[in-house]
Short mmCIF file of C-alpha atoms (C1' of nucleotides) in Angstrom, two decimals:
data_model
loop_
_atom_site.label_atom_id
_atom_site.label_comp_id
_atom_site.label_asym_id
_atom_site.label_seq_id
_atom_site.Cartn_x
_atom_site.Cartn_y
_atom_site.Cartn_z
CA MET U 18 -0.66 -5.52 9.67
CA HIS U 19 1.96 -8.04 8.73
CA ASP U 20 2.49 -9.94 5.52
CA LEU U 21 1.03 -13.39 6.19
CA LYS U 22 3.15 -15.11 3.58
CA ASP U 23 6.28 -13.66 5.06
CA LEU U 24 5.14 -14.50 8.54
CA ARG U 25 4.63 -18.08 7.44
CA THR U 26 8.15 -18.32 5.97
CA ARG U 27 10.03 -16.83 8.91
CA PRO U 28 7.88 -16.86 12.03
CA ASP U 29 10.95 -16.59 14.27
CA TYR U 30 11.76 -13.15 12.94
CA TYR U 31 8.30 -11.93 13.97
CA LYS U 32 8.42 -13.71 17.31
CA GLU U 33 11.71 -12.09 18.11
CA GLY U 34 10.43 -8.67 17.09
CA LEU U 35 7.32 -9.00 19.22
CA SER U 36 9.16 -10.41 22.22
CA LYS U 37 11.16 -7.18 22.31
CA ARG U 38 7.93 -5.27 22.75
CA ASN U 39 6.32 -7.65 25.16
CA LYS U 40 7.00 -11.34 25.67
CA GLU U 41 3.32 -12.05 26.07
CA LEU U 42 2.70 -11.19 22.43
CA VAL U 43 4.82 -14.02 21.07
CA HIS U 44 2.16 -16.69 21.34
CA LEU U 45 0.04 -14.71 18.89
CA ILE U 46 2.33 -15.77 16.08
CA ASP U 47 1.76 -19.47 16.69
CA GLU U 48 -1.96 -18.89 17.01
CA ILE U 49 -1.94 -17.09 13.71
CA LEU U 50 0.04 -19.84 12.03
CA ILE U 51 -2.43 -22.46 13.26
CA LEU U 52 -5.41 -20.45 12.11
CA ASP U 53 -3.73 -19.73 8.81
CA GLN U 54 -3.17 -23.44 8.24
CA LYS U 55 -6.78 -24.22 9.10
CA LYS U 56 -8.02 -21.49 6.83
CA ARG U 57 -5.91 -22.67 3.90
CA ASP U 58 -6.99 -26.28 4.34
CA ILE U 59 -10.64 -25.35 4.36
CA GLN U 60 -10.15 -22.99 1.45
CA THR U 61 -8.63 -25.78 -0.63
CA LYS U 62 -11.64 -27.97 0.13
CA ALA U 63 -14.08 -25.21 -0.71
CA ASP U 64 -12.24 -24.34 -3.93
CA GLU U 65 -12.48 -27.95 -5.07
CA LEU U 66 -16.22 -28.05 -4.47
CA ARG U 67 -16.70 -24.71 -6.23
CA LYS U 68 -14.67 -26.04 -9.12
CA ARG U 69 -16.95 -29.06 -9.46
CA LYS U 70 -20.02 -26.85 -9.29
CA ASN U 71 -18.62 -24.71 -12.09
CA GLU U 72 -17.93 -27.81 -14.15
CA ILE U 73 -21.49 -29.01 -13.68
CA ALA U 74 -22.91 -25.67 -14.69
CA SER U 75 -21.03 -25.65 -17.97
CA GLU U 76 -21.81 -29.31 -18.57
CA ILE U 77 -25.51 -28.52 -18.25
CA SER U 78 -25.24 -25.67 -20.68
CA ARG U 79 -23.50 -27.96 -23.16
CA SER U 80 -26.05 -30.78 -22.92
CA LYS U 81 -29.34 -28.99 -22.56
CA ASP U 82 -31.28 -31.45 -24.74
CA ASP U 83 -30.41 -34.47 -22.63
CA ILE U 84 -33.06 -33.95 -19.97
CA SER U 85 -32.21 -36.87 -17.75
CA LYS U 86 -28.53 -35.99 -17.76
CA VAL U 87 -29.34 -32.45 -16.84
CA GLU U 88 -31.49 -33.64 -13.94
CA THR U 89 -28.69 -35.89 -12.65
CA LEU U 90 -26.24 -33.05 -12.84
CA LYS U 91 -28.60 -30.65 -11.14
CA SER U 92 -29.07 -32.95 -8.21
CA GLU U 93 -25.33 -33.51 -7.94
CA SER U 94 -24.81 -29.77 -7.83
CA LEU U 95 -27.46 -29.39 -5.16
CA THR U 96 -25.79 -32.04 -3.02
CA ILE U 97 -22.45 -30.30 -3.39
CA GLY U 98 -24.18 -27.06 -2.54
CA THR U 99 -25.24 -28.38 0.85
CA THR U 100 -21.75 -29.57 1.71
CA LEU U 101 -20.25 -26.38 0.38
CA ALA U 102 -22.52 -24.17 2.42
CA ASP U 103 -21.23 -25.85 5.54
CA ILE U 104 -17.60 -25.59 4.50
CA GLU U 105 -17.99 -21.98 3.44
CA LYS U 106 -19.34 -21.18 6.85
CA GLN U 107 -16.13 -22.53 8.35
CA GLU U 108 -14.07 -20.75 5.71
CA ILE U 109 -15.64 -17.42 6.61
CA GLU U 110 -15.21 -18.13 10.30
CA PHE U 111 -11.52 -18.98 10.01
CA SER U 112 -10.81 -16.02 7.74
CA PHE U 113 -12.56 -13.76 10.20
CA GLN U 114 -10.65 -15.14 13.15
CA LEU U 115 -7.38 -14.98 11.29
CA ASN U 116 -7.97 -11.41 10.22
CA GLU U 117 -9.12 -10.44 13.68
CA LYS U 118 -6.04 -11.93 15.29
CA THR U 119 -3.68 -10.42 12.73
CA MET U 120 -5.17 -6.99 13.27
CA TRP U 121 -4.19 -7.12 16.92
CA VAL U 122 -0.53 -7.78 16.30
CA PRO U 123 1.62 -4.66 16.58
CA ASN U 124 4.45 -3.78 14.23
CA THR U 125 7.89 -5.30 14.80
CA PRO U 126 10.41 -2.72 16.02
CA SER U 127 13.22 -1.74 13.71
CA SER U 128 16.57 -3.33 14.55
CA ASP U 129 18.11 -0.03 15.69
CA VAL U 130 15.40 0.59 18.31
CA PRO U 131 16.88 0.23 21.81
CA PHE U 132 15.54 -2.66 23.85
CA GLY U 133 13.55 -1.87 26.96
CA GLU U 134 10.33 -2.57 28.81
CA ASP U 135 8.88 0.89 29.29
CA GLU U 136 9.48 4.61 28.97
CA LYS U 137 12.30 4.46 31.51
CA ASN U 138 14.41 2.78 28.85
CA ASN U 139 13.88 5.39 26.17
CA LYS U 140 17.20 6.79 25.07
CA GLU U 141 17.84 10.51 25.04
CA ILE U 142 19.55 11.63 21.87
CA LEU U 143 19.93 15.34 22.41
CA GLN U 144 18.97 18.31 24.50
CA TRP U 145 18.46 21.66 22.90
CA GLY U 146 18.30 25.02 24.66
CA THR U 147 18.77 25.95 28.29
CA PRO U 148 15.89 25.01 30.58
CA ARG U 149 14.72 27.79 32.90
CA THR U 150 14.53 26.84 36.54
CA ASP U 151 13.19 30.02 38.17
CA LYS U 152 11.17 28.98 41.19
CA TRP U 153 8.67 31.81 40.73
CA ILE U 154 7.43 30.54 37.36
CA LYS U 155 3.76 29.66 37.70
CA PRO U 156 2.17 26.63 36.07
CA HIS U 157 0.59 27.51 32.72
CA TRP U 158 -2.94 27.09 34.09
CA GLU U 159 -2.35 29.67 36.80
CA ILE U 160 -0.79 32.28 34.59
CA GLY U 161 -3.33 31.49 31.84
CA GLN U 162 -6.22 32.13 34.22
CA LYS U 163 -4.56 35.25 35.64
CA LEU U 164 -4.16 36.65 32.14
CA GLY U 165 -7.75 35.77 31.31
CA ILE U 166 -6.80 33.64 28.32
CA LEU U 167 -7.64 30.22 29.74
CA ASP U 168 -11.08 29.63 31.20
CA PHE U 169 -11.43 26.19 32.73
CA GLU U 170 -14.73 26.70 34.57
CA ARG U 171 -16.61 27.76 31.48
CA GLY U 172 -15.12 24.90 29.50
CA VAL U 173 -16.67 22.50 31.98
CA LYS U 174 -19.91 24.47 31.98
CA ILE U 175 -20.52 24.09 28.27
CA ALA U 176 -18.90 20.69 27.76
CA GLN U 177 -17.14 18.57 30.36
CA SER U 178 -13.94 18.37 32.32
CA ARG U 179 -10.85 18.43 30.10
CA PHE U 180 -12.49 20.98 27.81
CA THR U 181 -11.13 24.49 28.06
CA VAL U 182 -12.15 27.85 26.65
CA ILE U 183 -9.30 29.89 25.21
CA ALA U 184 -10.10 33.58 25.15
CA GLY U 185 -8.86 36.91 23.86
CA LEU U 186 -5.13 37.01 23.19
CA GLY U 187 -5.07 33.33 24.06
CA ALA U 188 -7.32 32.56 21.13
CA ARG U 189 -5.11 34.80 19.01
CA LEU U 190 -2.00 32.98 20.19
CA GLU U 191 -3.57 29.61 19.42
CA ARG U 192 -4.38 30.75 15.90
CA ALA U 193 -0.93 32.30 15.46
CA LEU U 194 0.69 29.00 16.41
CA ILE U 195 -1.40 27.12 13.88
CA ASN U 196 -0.48 29.50 11.09
CA PHE U 197 3.15 29.66 12.10
CA MET U 198 3.49 25.89 12.07
CA LEU U 199 1.64 25.44 8.80
CA ASP U 200 3.83 28.07 7.20
CA HIS U 201 6.93 26.31 8.46
CA ALA U 202 5.70 23.02 7.00
CA ALA U 203 4.89 24.67 3.67
CA GLU U 204 8.40 26.12 3.61
CA LYS U 205 9.74 22.58 3.98
CA GLY U 206 7.68 21.32 1.06
CA TYR U 207 4.64 19.84 2.78
CA LYS U 208 1.36 20.31 0.96
CA GLU U 209 -1.38 21.63 3.18
CA ILE U 210 -4.54 19.58 3.55
CA PHE U 211 -7.69 20.35 5.44
CA PRO U 212 -9.39 16.98 5.82
CA PRO U 213 -12.72 15.86 7.21
CA ILE U 214 -12.65 15.72 11.00
CA LEU U 215 -15.06 12.80 11.05
CA VAL U 216 -13.86 9.63 9.40
CA ASN U 217 -15.24 6.17 8.80
CA LYS U 218 -14.18 2.96 10.46
CA ASP U 219 -11.93 1.88 7.60
CA ALA U 220 -9.77 4.94 8.08
CA MET U 221 -9.45 4.22 11.79
CA ILE U 222 -8.49 0.60 11.10
CA GLY U 223 -6.05 1.63 8.40
CA THR U 224 -3.76 3.65 10.62
CA GLY U 225 -4.11 1.15 13.46
CA GLN U 226 -6.37 2.99 15.93
CA LEU U 227 -8.87 0.18 15.58
CA PRO U 228 -9.65 -2.51 16.49
CA LYS U 229 -7.26 -2.40 19.44
CA PHE U 230 -8.04 0.98 20.92
CA ASP U 231 -11.79 1.12 20.53
CA GLY U 232 -13.12 3.17 23.39
CA ASP U 233 -10.42 5.79 23.14
CA PHE U 234 -12.35 7.72 20.52
CA TYR U 235 -15.57 9.64 20.13
CA LYS U 236 -17.92 8.14 17.63
CA CYS U 237 -21.24 9.05 16.09
CA GLU U 238 -23.15 5.86 16.55
CA ASN U 239 -25.90 6.68 14.09
CA GLU U 240 -23.52 7.53 11.28
CA LEU U 241 -20.67 5.12 12.11
CA LEU U 242 -18.18 7.95 11.96
CA TYR U 243 -15.37 8.78 14.37
CA LEU U 244 -14.03 12.14 15.46
CA ILE U 245 -10.37 11.97 14.50
CA PRO U 246 -7.88 11.51 17.36
CA THR U 247 -5.16 12.89 15.07
CA ALA U 248 -4.92 14.14 11.48
CA GLU U 249 -2.74 11.10 10.84
CA VAL U 250 -5.95 9.13 10.33
CA PRO U 251 -7.52 11.04 7.42
CA ILE U 252 -4.23 12.19 5.88
CA THR U 253 -2.54 8.81 5.71
CA SER U 254 -5.69 7.28 4.22
CA LEU U 255 -5.87 9.92 1.50
CA HIS U 256 -4.21 7.52 -0.93
CA LYS U 257 -6.12 4.41 0.11
CA ASP U 258 -6.33 1.79 -2.67
CA GLU U 259 -3.96 3.73 -4.90
CA VAL U 260 -0.88 2.62 -6.80
CA LEU U 261 1.56 5.51 -6.83
CA THR U 262 4.35 6.18 -9.28
CA PRO U 263 7.96 6.74 -8.14
CA GLU U 264 7.78 10.36 -9.33
CA GLN U 265 4.99 11.02 -6.84
CA LEU U 266 7.16 9.95 -3.92
CA PRO U 267 7.85 11.11 -1.34
CA ILE U 268 4.43 12.60 -0.73
CA LYS U 269 4.57 15.23 2.00
CA TYR U 270 1.43 16.55 3.65
CA CYS U 271 0.75 18.84 6.55
CA ALA U 272 -2.60 19.43 8.16
CA TYR U 273 -4.03 21.45 10.94
CA THR U 274 -7.02 19.78 12.62
CA PRO U 275 -8.68 19.66 15.97
CA CYS U 276 -8.18 16.26 17.57
CA PHE U 277 -10.49 14.40 19.93
CA ARG U 278 -9.57 11.77 22.48
CA ARG U 279 -11.62 10.31 25.27
CA GLU U 280 -8.53 9.82 27.46
CA ALA U 281 -10.18 6.87 29.12
CA GLY U 282 -7.70 5.40 31.54
CA ALA U 283 -5.96 8.72 32.14
CA ALA U 284 -8.30 9.58 34.98
CA SER U 285 -5.81 11.08 37.41
CA LYS U 286 -3.17 12.22 34.91
CA ASP U 287 -2.68 15.90 34.14
CA THR U 288 -6.03 16.90 35.53
CA ARG U 289 -4.93 20.51 35.72
CA GLY U 290 -4.07 22.62 32.75
CA ILE U 291 -4.32 21.95 29.05
CA ILE U 292 -1.74 19.20 28.67
CA ARG U 293 -4.35 16.48 28.36
CA GLN U 294 -7.61 17.65 26.83
CA HIS U 295 -10.46 15.86 25.11
CA GLN U 296 -10.21 18.37 22.29
CA PHE U 297 -6.95 19.92 21.15
CA ASN U 298 -5.42 21.41 18.05
CA LYS U 299 -2.49 19.90 16.25
CA VAL U 300 -0.51 20.37 13.07
CA GLU U 301 0.47 17.00 11.71
CA LEU U 302 3.18 16.07 9.22
CA VAL U 303 2.67 12.98 7.08
CA LYS U 304 4.85 11.31 4.47
CA ILE U 305 4.36 8.45 2.08
CA THR U 306 7.68 7.12 0.77
CA SER U 307 9.39 4.17 -0.85
CA PRO U 308 11.03 1.64 1.51
CA GLU U 309 14.47 2.77 0.34
CA THR U 310 14.06 6.35 1.49
CA SER U 311 11.76 5.98 4.46
CA GLU U 312 14.52 6.01 7.06
CA LYS U 313 15.98 9.22 5.68
CA GLU U 314 12.55 10.81 5.33
CA HIS U 315 11.73 9.88 8.90
CA GLU U 316 14.87 11.62 10.16
CA GLU U 317 14.02 14.65 8.07
CA LEU U 318 10.43 14.82 9.28
CA THR U 319 11.59 14.63 12.88
CA HIS U 320 14.07 17.38 12.16
CA ASN U 321 11.31 19.52 10.62
CA ALA U 322 9.36 19.20 13.86
CA GLU U 323 12.45 20.11 15.89
CA GLU U 324 12.95 23.23 13.81
CA ILE U 325 9.63 24.56 15.06
CA LEU U 326 10.78 24.28 18.67
CA GLN U 327 14.06 25.88 17.72
CA LYS U 328 12.35 28.77 15.94
CA LEU U 329 10.18 29.27 19.03
CA GLU U 330 13.30 28.97 21.16
CA LEU U 331 11.71 26.42 23.44
CA PRO U 332 14.14 24.06 25.19
CA TYR U 333 13.47 20.45 24.29
CA ARG U 334 14.98 17.03 24.25
CA LYS U 335 14.78 14.30 21.68
CA SER U 336 14.62 10.62 22.56
CA ILE U 337 14.26 7.41 20.69
CA LEU U 338 11.56 5.23 22.17
CA CYS U 339 12.53 1.78 23.33
CA THR U 340 10.90 -1.42 22.07
CA GLY U 341 8.47 -1.55 24.98
CA ASP U 342 7.21 2.02 24.65
CA ILE U 343 6.84 2.35 20.91
CA GLY U 344 3.32 2.78 19.50
CA PHE U 345 1.26 -0.09 18.10
CA SER U 346 1.77 0.65 14.41
CA ALA U 347 5.29 2.07 14.59
CA MET U 348 8.59 0.35 13.87
CA LYS U 349 10.63 3.31 15.10
CA CYS U 350 9.72 6.48 16.92
CA TYR U 351 11.32 9.67 18.19
CA ASP U 352 9.67 11.72 20.88
CA LEU U 353 10.25 15.43 21.22
CA GLU U 354 9.64 16.77 24.70
CA VAL U 355 9.45 20.41 25.58
CA TRP U 356 10.62 21.88 28.84
CA PHE U 357 8.00 22.80 31.46
CA PRO U 358 9.66 24.91 34.17
CA SER U 359 6.77 24.63 36.63
CA GLN U 360 6.90 20.85 36.46
CA ASP U 361 10.67 20.79 36.31
CA THR U 362 10.46 18.28 33.51
CA TYR U 363 10.13 17.68 29.78
CA ARG U 364 6.71 16.78 28.38
CA GLU U 365 5.92 15.17 25.04
CA ILE U 366 5.01 17.63 22.31
CA SER U 367 5.65 15.54 19.21
CA SER U 368 5.96 11.89 18.35
CA CYS U 369 7.55 11.10 14.99
CA SER U 370 7.08 7.55 13.79
CA ASN U 371 8.09 5.42 10.88
CA PHE U 372 5.48 2.74 10.25
CA GLY U 373 7.27 0.85 7.52
CA SER U 374 4.68 -0.91 5.39
CA PHE U 375 2.48 -1.70 8.41
CA GLN U 376 -0.13 0.98 7.75
CA ALA U 377 0.22 0.85 3.97
CA ARG U 378 -0.68 -2.82 4.05
CA ARG U 379 -3.86 -2.09 6.00
CA ILE U 380 -4.76 0.94 3.91
CA ASN U 381 -3.54 -0.60 0.66
CA ILE U 382 -1.18 2.09 -0.53
CA LYS U 383 1.20 0.72 -3.13
CA TYR U 384 3.72 2.07 -5.55
CA LYS U 385 5.38 0.70 -8.66
CA PRO U 386 9.16 1.20 -8.71
CA ASN U 387 9.01 0.65 -12.47
CA GLN U 388 6.18 0.34 -14.97
CA LYS U 389 6.75 -3.38 -15.38
CA ASP U 390 7.27 -4.18 -11.70
CA LYS U 391 4.61 -5.54 -9.43
CA PRO U 392 3.24 -2.96 -7.04
CA LEU U 393 4.87 -2.92 -3.61
CA PHE U 394 3.58 -1.47 -0.38
CA ALA U 395 4.76 2.05 0.37
CA HIS U 396 6.05 3.25 3.72
CA THR U 397 4.25 5.80 5.86
CA ILE U 398 5.68 8.26 8.35
CA ASN U 399 4.14 10.89 10.53
CA GLY U 400 4.75 13.22 13.42
CA SER U 401 3.23 16.20 15.14
CA GLY U 402 4.53 19.46 13.99
CA LEU U 403 3.45 20.27 16.73
CA ALA U 404 0.70 19.82 19.29
CA ILE U 405 -0.68 23.36 19.53
CA GLY U 406 -2.12 23.23 23.06
CA ARG U 407 1.08 21.93 24.57
CA THR U 408 3.12 24.51 22.69
CA PHE U 409 0.74 27.16 24.02
CA ALA U 410 1.26 25.89 27.56
CA ALA U 411 5.03 25.70 27.10
CA ILE U 412 5.13 29.33 25.94
CA LEU U 413 3.09 30.41 28.95
CA GLU U 414 5.74 28.96 31.18
CA ASN U 415 8.99 29.42 29.30
CA TYR U 416 8.20 33.00 28.31
CA GLN U 417 6.76 34.01 31.65
CA THR U 418 8.09 37.12 33.38
CA GLU U 419 8.26 37.87 37.07
CA LYS U 420 5.57 40.53 36.52
CA GLU U 421 3.10 37.74 35.64
CA THR U 422 3.07 38.48 31.95
CA VAL U 423 4.11 36.36 28.99
CA LEU U 424 6.46 37.56 26.29
CA VAL U 425 5.67 36.69 22.70
CA PRO U 426 8.34 34.50 21.06
CA LYS U 427 10.14 36.41 18.31
CA ALA U 428 8.99 34.00 15.61
CA LEU U 429 5.34 34.55 16.52
CA LYS U 430 5.32 38.34 16.54
CA PRO U 431 4.50 38.65 12.82
CA TYR U 432 1.51 36.42 13.49
CA LEU U 433 0.26 38.66 16.31
CA ASN U 434 0.61 42.04 14.66
CA GLY U 435 3.92 42.62 16.37
CA LEU U 436 2.53 42.07 19.86
CA GLU U 437 5.37 41.96 22.40
CA GLU U 438 3.72 40.76 25.54
CA ILE U 439 0.52 39.19 26.81
CA LYS U 440 -0.49 40.98 29.99
"C1'" G M 7 -35.76 14.77 2.68
"C1'" G M 8 -38.68 13.68 -2.34
"C1'" A M 9 -38.42 12.08 -7.79
"C1'" G M 10 -35.44 10.07 -11.62
"C1'" A M 11 -30.73 8.09 -13.95
"C1'" G M 12 -26.47 5.44 -13.11
"C1'" G M 13 -22.06 2.68 -10.68
"C1'" U M 14 -18.20 -2.74 -15.53
"C1'" G M 15 -10.59 -3.70 -15.95
"C1'" G M 16 -5.39 2.22 -15.57
"C1'" C M 17 -9.16 5.18 -18.65
"C1'" U M 18 -13.40 5.46 -22.37
"C1'" G M 19 -17.14 2.05 -23.16
"C1'" A M 20 -20.06 -2.71 -24.91
"C1'" G M 21 -22.42 -6.56 -22.60
"C1'" U M 22 -29.73 -8.14 -19.68
"C1'" G M 23 -29.31 -15.80 -17.36
"C1'" G M 24 -24.79 -20.38 -19.83
"C1'" U M 25 -17.13 -21.35 -22.32
"C1'" C M 26 -17.76 -13.40 -19.82
"C1'" G M 27 -12.46 -12.22 -16.14
"C1'" A M 28 -15.55 -9.76 -19.47
"C1'" A M 29 -15.91 -6.98 -26.82
"C1'" A M 30 -13.78 -2.62 -28.87
"C1'" G M 31 -10.80 1.65 -28.41
"C1'" C M 32 -7.17 4.41 -25.63
"C1'" G M 33 -3.13 3.89 -22.44
"C1'" G M 34 1.02 0.62 -20.60
"C1'" C M 35 4.77 -3.15 -21.67
"C1'" A M 36 7.78 -6.21 -25.25
"C1'" U M 37 9.56 -7.08 -30.05
"C1'" C M 38 9.99 -5.56 -35.09
"C1'" C M 39 10.24 -1.72 -38.79
"C1'" U M 40 11.24 3.15 -41.21
"C1'" G M 41 18.36 6.94 -41.20
"C1'" C M 42 16.58 9.93 -36.22
"C1'" U M 43 11.88 11.76 -34.36
"C1'" A M 44 6.76 11.37 -35.40
"C1'" A M 45 4.04 7.44 -37.26
"C1'" G M 46 3.33 2.06 -38.10
"C1'" A M 47 3.18 -3.64 -37.39
"C1'" U M 48 2.75 -7.84 -34.19
"C1'" G M 49 2.22 -9.76 -29.49
"C1'" U M 50 1.13 -8.91 -24.47
"C1'" U M 51 -1.55 -6.49 -20.47
"C1'" G M 52 -5.92 -6.52 -13.59
"C1'" U M 53 -6.10 -7.67 -8.20
"C1'" A M 54 -6.23 -11.05 -4.15
"C1'" G M 55 -5.95 -15.93 -2.17
"C1'" G M 56 -4.85 -21.28 -2.68
"C1'" G M 57 -2.24 -25.63 -4.90
"C1'" U M 58 2.23 -27.47 -7.40
"C1'" C M 59 7.76 -26.12 -6.90
"C1'" A M 60 13.71 -25.99 -2.52
"C1'" A M 61 12.66 -21.12 -4.58
"C1'" A M 62 11.51 -18.09 -8.69
"C1'" A M 63 9.34 -18.66 -13.30
"C1'" G M 64 5.69 -21.54 -15.20
"C1'" C M 65 1.33 -24.31 -14.81
"C1'" U M 66 -3.30 -24.72 -12.31
"C1'" C M 67 -7.65 -23.71 -9.18
"C1'" U M 68 -10.86 -20.16 -6.61
"C1'" A M 69 -12.81 -15.34 -5.82
"C1'" C M 70 -13.59 -10.37 -7.61
"C1'" C M 71 -18.12 -6.23 -12.91
"C1'" G M 72 -19.95 -0.33 -6.00
"C1'" A M 73 -20.89 -3.47 -0.96
"C1'" G M 74 -23.74 -7.26 1.32
"C1'" G M 75 -27.65 -10.81 0.95
"C1'" G M 76 -31.20 -13.76 -2.17
"C1'" U M 77 -33.28 -16.63 -6.59
"C1'" U M 78 -30.96 -20.44 -10.01
"C1'" C M 79 -27.62 -26.35 -11.87
"C1'" G M 80 -25.51 -21.55 -13.55
"C1'" A M 81 -25.69 -14.20 -12.16
"C1'" A M 82 -21.92 -8.46 -14.55
"C1'" U M 83 -26.98 -9.68 -16.29
"C1'" C M 84 -33.06 -11.16 -12.24
"C1'" C M 85 -34.81 -9.75 -6.85
"C1'" C M 86 -33.87 -7.25 -1.90
"C1'" U M 87 -30.97 -3.99 1.41
"C1'" C M 88 -27.17 -0.50 1.87
"C1'" C M 89 -23.33 2.94 0.00
"C1'" C M 90 -21.76 6.32 -3.69
"C1'" U M 91 -22.21 9.59 -8.19
"C1'" C M 92 -25.22 12.66 -11.47
"C1'" U M 93 -29.95 15.57 -12.73
"C1'" C M 94 -34.42 17.99 -10.91
"C1'" C M 95 -37.27 19.69 -6.52
"C1'" G M 96 -37.21 21.00 -1.27
"C1'" C M 97 -34.21 22.68 2.92
"C1'" C M 98 -29.83 25.06 4.50
"C1'" A M 99 -24.16 27.78 6.49
#
RNA sequence: GGAGAGGUGGCUGAGUGGUCGAAAGCGGCAUCCUGCUAAGAUGUUGUAGGGUCAAAAGCUCUACCGAGGGUUCGAAUCCCUCCCUCUCCGCCA
């Protein structure tokens, strides 16, 4: 969410920022400005009437003995009350509309984000490792089924399509990856959190999942709780309505959680394998920082995610997303994509975003640079470190042997009792 | 799930219909003072939105005592609904 006062003072800055994402968003700014003006006008009117009502109330209390005066005042107050009720209705309506509209406006991209309409314009920054191109490498779902560690049929049997059972050494590998990644994060100074997996609507609004993407998530209607689509949601909201001190910053959290996404609108995408599941595991890295250090912390967080791929010796590339492809709440975002030999391409495995004060403003996370300063909004940053299921799949392919087995990456052996090979 | 108690400013805690945005204490901030420290004195001290202003400061208005409704000229205070916390009982991994 944007700062309305700032938006009022320099609307062109916001228009320009939004036009880089999508030209069709620009009109939102003018609509907001009009609504904002209407809301302020009506608020001024309402405030004046409320003021008069307050005056009358204290006048009555001061002149209780003068019965006729009191009666006159009472009736004046009642008359004002009728008018006020009507105006307040409008006030509420305008505030609602204004808030509603503002909530739908995405963050403005940072000035160093490359311009472009869609993912084709994302800019590759680096490639790491040497991609394998052996033609005999089987897709992860084939080798996974052959090895008896991925069971797609039974996943469907007990749940639905896009739910998969991981069995035996597969389950062990999944768990090893979680522990390995959490340990890596801890080593880098991230405090481990195990949050609730169901969160309320406020948390979903805070990080920007709602209102725009309603329908993408599983919700418990009777409790008004949502299954988290990412640990970003509960972790970033941990400090909701708090004013932090400079000594507390930067706050660094990591969390393993299952994540749940309905994947509506992805009907024909990645129907095979475990790349796109309704339920998947992920280790998430989250930071809360001051505006001064957020850029540096964002780079560092991205690097921390890269280190995991490096330790696992999985070839990957790093790109900066262009203005048209960047997520709703983000001002800048790096994608890490891991190599999939069977698909002869890189696939996203981590998305590391700097949100500026966009989320903090919604969640109300502030910090005081000094004791006497006014509280300012903090910056929030997050990224996957990493998506477990996709890492699992990448290992199945990148570590595959011609004998239809999968070697265990060196870094994971301690987590699998020294196991060398899944066969 | 049942019964009871309660939710007030950064914290502790008073306040049961009328200058209460809220006493007091603690904490914070500023100044002063004692040779330094510790202690002390005085003052100050929330958030959000609006208006005024070129802007900031200032001044001013409105709202906020868990949330939302209601009663009333007037609500922290009375009524209703919901949420949360605590105690007891029940159930349970």
